[in-house]
């Protein structure tokens, strides 16, 4: 998901936060919220990318843009853009000590949400006694 949507979101993050470090933080915060708030997304209300853009604007304390019916411009495949995006992402723990715990917590929350969803589905499929 990151590789497919970051090429669209990162330029917006740079527009909203021209300082690169602030834009990087905004993008990371957006993806952490996407991961932890995925249950709040409703595909009948908006496209996933539009929801992510609105979230990015909200986290930047900016009003979201008005919705338009124009399609997004075509971009090169994510694999072509990945080196440029990856160059802006910290690689090792020394570059991003503040991200370690939020990412661990986000991962654990994701696992717990997944387990709860699986359990609820299993309980619904259980034959009535």
PDB file of C-alpha atoms in Angstrom:
ATOM      1  CA  UNK A   1       0.000   0.000   0.000  1.00  0.00           C
ATOM      2  CA  UNK A   2       2.795   2.420   0.904  1.00  0.00           C
ATOM      3  CA  UNK A   3       4.601   1.870  -2.385  1.00  0.00           C
ATOM      4  CA  UNK A   4       1.409   2.571  -4.330  1.00  0.00           C
ATOM      5  CA  UNK A   5       0.197   5.648  -2.435  1.00  0.00           C
ATOM      6  CA  UNK A   6       3.332   7.412  -1.155  1.00  0.00           C
ATOM      7  CA  UNK A   7       4.163   8.833  -4.619  1.00  0.00           C
ATOM      8  CA  UNK A   8       0.824  10.644  -4.477  1.00  0.00           C
ATOM      9  CA  UNK A   9       0.934  11.654  -0.810  1.00  0.00           C
ATOM     10  CA  UNK A  10       4.553  12.744  -0.436  1.00  0.00           C
ATOM     11  CA  UNK A  11       4.305  15.720  -2.838  1.00  0.00           C
ATOM     12  CA  UNK A  12       1.231  16.889  -0.911  1.00  0.00           C
ATOM     13  CA  UNK A  13       3.116  16.521   2.361  1.00  0.00           C
ATOM     14  CA  UNK A  14       5.921  18.667   0.937  1.00  0.00           C
ATOM     15  CA  UNK A  15       3.381  21.241  -0.213  1.00  0.00           C
ATOM     16  CA  UNK A  16       1.780  21.391   3.229  1.00  0.00           C
ATOM     17  CA  UNK A  17       5.087  21.232   5.136  1.00  0.00           C
ATOM     18  CA  UNK A  18       7.880  22.636   2.922  1.00  0.00           C
ATOM     19  CA  UNK A  19      10.612  21.625   5.370  1.00  0.00           C
ATOM     20  CA  UNK A  20      11.595  18.084   4.393  1.00  0.00           C
ATOM     21  CA  UNK A  21      11.814  16.724   7.945  1.00  0.00           C
ATOM     22  CA  UNK A  22       8.339  18.063   8.742  1.00  0.00           C
ATOM     23  CA  UNK A  23       6.971  16.604   5.478  1.00  0.00           C
ATOM     24  CA  UNK A  24       8.560  13.228   6.258  1.00  0.00           C
ATOM     25  CA  UNK A  25       7.031  13.255   9.736  1.00  0.00           C
ATOM     26  CA  UNK A  26       3.636  14.204   8.305  1.00  0.00           C
ATOM     27  CA  UNK A  27       3.771  11.334   5.811  1.00  0.00           C
ATOM     28  CA  UNK A  28       4.828   8.839   8.484  1.00  0.00           C
ATOM     29  CA  UNK A  29       2.078  10.038  10.828  1.00  0.00           C
ATOM     30  CA  UNK A  30      -0.430   9.704   8.007  1.00  0.00           C
ATOM     31  CA  UNK A  31       0.520   6.081   7.331  1.00  0.00           C
ATOM     32  CA  UNK A  32       0.473   5.264  11.047  1.00  0.00           C
ATOM     33  CA  UNK A  33      -3.056   6.682  11.234  1.00  0.00           C
ATOM     34  CA  UNK A  34      -4.084   4.791   8.108  1.00  0.00           C
ATOM     35  CA  UNK A  35      -2.857   1.595   9.747  1.00  0.00           C
ATOM     36  CA  UNK A  36      -4.521   2.227  13.119  1.00  0.00           C
ATOM     37  CA  UNK A  37      -7.723   3.839  11.781  1.00  0.00           C
ATOM     38  CA  UNK A  38      -8.370   1.530   8.838  1.00  0.00           C
ATOM     39  CA  UNK A  39     -11.593   0.357  10.452  1.00  0.00           C
ATOM     40  CA  UNK A  40     -12.958   3.908  10.086  1.00  0.00           C
ATOM     41  CA  UNK A  41     -12.574   3.892   6.313  1.00  0.00           C
ATOM     42  CA  UNK A  42     -15.820   3.342   4.405  1.00  0.00           C
ATOM     43  CA  UNK A  43     -15.386   2.626   0.675  1.00  0.00           C
ATOM     44  CA  UNK A  44     -18.925   3.862  -0.011  1.00  0.00           C
ATOM     45  CA  UNK A  45     -18.010   7.371   1.205  1.00  0.00           C
ATOM     46  CA  UNK A  46     -14.757   7.955  -0.676  1.00  0.00           C
ATOM     47  CA  UNK A  47     -11.930   6.286  -2.526  1.00  0.00           C
ATOM     48  CA  UNK A  48      -9.111   5.050  -0.302  1.00  0.00           C
ATOM     49  CA  UNK A  49      -6.613   7.539  -1.717  1.00  0.00           C
ATOM     50  CA  UNK A  50      -9.056  10.418  -1.177  1.00  0.00           C
ATOM     51  CA  UNK A  51      -9.502   9.293   2.437  1.00  0.00           C
ATOM     52  CA  UNK A  52      -5.731   9.210   2.882  1.00  0.00           C
ATOM     53  CA  UNK A  53      -5.365  12.691   1.335  1.00  0.00           C
ATOM     54  CA  UNK A  54      -8.033  14.072   3.688  1.00  0.00           C
ATOM     55  CA  UNK A  55      -6.213  12.465   6.617  1.00  0.00           C
ATOM     56  CA  UNK A  56      -2.924  14.012   5.485  1.00  0.00           C
ATOM     57  CA  UNK A  57      -4.539  17.460   5.369  1.00  0.00           C
ATOM     58  CA  UNK A  58      -6.175  16.947   8.773  1.00  0.00           C
ATOM     59  CA  UNK A  59      -2.865  15.951  10.379  1.00  0.00           C
ATOM     60  CA  UNK A  60      -1.277  19.041   8.808  1.00  0.00           C
ATOM     61  CA  UNK A  61      -4.034  21.186  10.373  1.00  0.00           C
ATOM     62  CA  UNK A  62      -5.136  22.314   6.916  1.00  0.00           C
ATOM     63  CA  UNK A  63      -8.623  22.239   5.397  1.00  0.00           C
ATOM     64  CA  UNK A  64      -8.904  19.412   2.873  1.00  0.00           C
ATOM     65  CA  UNK A  65      -9.253  20.355  -0.783  1.00  0.00           C
ATOM     66  CA  UNK A  66     -12.677  20.297  -2.352  1.00  0.00           C
ATOM     67  CA  UNK A  67     -13.421  16.959  -4.038  1.00  0.00           C
ATOM     68  CA  UNK A  68     -13.070  16.927  -7.799  1.00  0.00           C
ATOM     69  CA  UNK A  69     -14.118  14.354 -10.343  1.00  0.00           C
ATOM     70  CA  UNK A  70     -10.901  14.584 -12.329  1.00  0.00           C
ATOM     71  CA  UNK A  71      -8.777  11.439 -12.296  1.00  0.00           C
ATOM     72  CA  UNK A  72      -5.332  11.494 -10.727  1.00  0.00           C
ATOM     73  CA  UNK A  73      -2.574  12.037 -13.297  1.00  0.00           C
ATOM     74  CA  UNK A  74      -0.697   8.942 -14.351  1.00  0.00           C
ATOM     75  CA  UNK A  75       2.549   8.278 -12.524  1.00  0.00           C
ATOM     76  CA  UNK A  76       5.360   5.888 -13.314  1.00  0.00           C
ATOM     77  CA  UNK A  77       5.026   2.453 -11.715  1.00  0.00           C
ATOM     78  CA  UNK A  78       5.854   2.493  -7.977  1.00  0.00           C
ATOM     79  CA  UNK A  79       8.999   0.450  -8.574  1.00  0.00           C
ATOM     80  CA  UNK A  80      10.430   3.312 -10.642  1.00  0.00           C
ATOM     81  CA  UNK A  81       9.668   5.846  -7.898  1.00  0.00           C
ATOM     82  CA  UNK A  82      10.704   3.723  -4.924  1.00  0.00           C
ATOM     83  CA  UNK A  83      14.424   4.726  -4.937  1.00  0.00           C
ATOM     84  CA  UNK A  84      13.506   8.424  -4.803  1.00  0.00           C
ATOM     85  CA  UNK A  85      10.993   7.871  -2.000  1.00  0.00           C
ATOM     86  CA  UNK A  86      13.257   5.475  -0.140  1.00  0.00           C
ATOM     87  CA  UNK A  87      16.052   8.079  -0.153  1.00  0.00           C
ATOM     88  CA  UNK A  88      13.895  10.230   2.140  1.00  0.00           C
ATOM     89  CA  UNK A  89      13.015   7.458   4.590  1.00  0.00           C
ATOM     90  CA  UNK A  90      15.363   6.703   7.493  1.00  0.00           C
ATOM     91  CA  UNK A  91      16.926   3.262   7.053  1.00  0.00           C
ATOM     92  CA  UNK A  92      18.327   2.401  10.418  1.00  0.00           C
ATOM     93  CA  UNK A  93      17.358   2.866  14.017  1.00  0.00           C
ATOM     94  CA  UNK A  94      20.064   5.490  14.472  1.00  0.00           C
ATOM     95  CA  UNK A  95      18.248   7.779  12.027  1.00  0.00           C
ATOM     96  CA  UNK A  96      14.812   7.241  13.508  1.00  0.00           C
ATOM     97  CA  UNK A  97      14.898   6.341  17.220  1.00  0.00           C
ATOM     98  CA  UNK A  98      11.595   8.133  17.775  1.00  0.00           C
ATOM     99  CA  UNK A  99       9.795   5.867  15.305  1.00  0.00           C
ATOM    100  CA  UNK A 100      10.659   2.547  16.905  1.00  0.00           C
ATOM    101  CA  UNK A 101       7.910   2.457  19.555  1.00  0.00           C
ATOM    102  CA  UNK A 102       5.124   4.023  17.457  1.00  0.00           C
ATOM    103  CA  UNK A 103       5.773   1.427  14.750  1.00  0.00           C
ATOM    104  CA  UNK A 104       5.846  -1.432  17.264  1.00  0.00           C
ATOM    105  CA  UNK A 105       2.608  -0.193  18.828  1.00  0.00           C
ATOM    106  CA  UNK A 106       0.974   0.259  15.408  1.00  0.00           C
ATOM    107  CA  UNK A 107       2.009  -3.294  14.468  1.00  0.00           C
ATOM    108  CA  UNK A 108       0.598  -4.742  17.689  1.00  0.00           C
ATOM    109  CA  UNK A 109      -2.656  -2.818  17.296  1.00  0.00           C
ATOM    110  CA  UNK A 110      -2.924  -4.108  13.734  1.00  0.00           C
ATOM    111  CA  UNK A 111      -2.409  -7.695  14.885  1.00  0.00           C
ATOM    112  CA  UNK A 112      -5.007  -7.285  17.640  1.00  0.00           C
ATOM    113  CA  UNK A 113      -7.541  -5.761  15.248  1.00  0.00           C
ATOM    114  CA  UNK A 114      -6.916  -8.579  12.768  1.00  0.00           C
ATOM    115  CA  UNK A 115      -7.348 -11.204  15.494  1.00  0.00           C
ATOM    116  CA  UNK A 116     -10.576  -9.581  16.691  1.00  0.00           C
ATOM    117  CA  UNK A 117     -11.978  -9.489  13.156  1.00  0.00           C
ATOM    118  CA  UNK A 118     -11.042 -13.145  12.554  1.00  0.00           C
ATOM    119  CA  UNK A 119     -12.586 -14.180  15.873  1.00  0.00           C
ATOM    120  CA  UNK A 120     -15.804 -12.294  15.141  1.00  0.00           C
ATOM    121  CA  UNK A 121     -16.016 -13.916  11.699  1.00  0.00           C
ATOM    122  CA  UNK A 122     -15.433 -17.358  13.180  1.00  0.00           C
ATOM    123  CA  UNK A 123     -18.163 -16.781  15.762  1.00  0.00           C
ATOM    124  CA  UNK A 124     -20.591 -15.710  13.035  1.00  0.00           C
ATOM    125  CA  UNK A 125     -19.820 -18.860  11.010  1.00  0.00           C
ATOM    126  CA  UNK A 126     -20.357 -21.154  14.010  1.00  0.00           C
ATOM    127  CA  UNK A 127     -23.393 -23.377  13.498  1.00  0.00           C
ATOM    128  CA  UNK A 128     -26.382 -22.563  15.719  1.00  0.00           C
ATOM    129  CA  UNK A 129     -26.971 -25.079  18.488  1.00  0.00           C
TER     130      UNK A 129
END
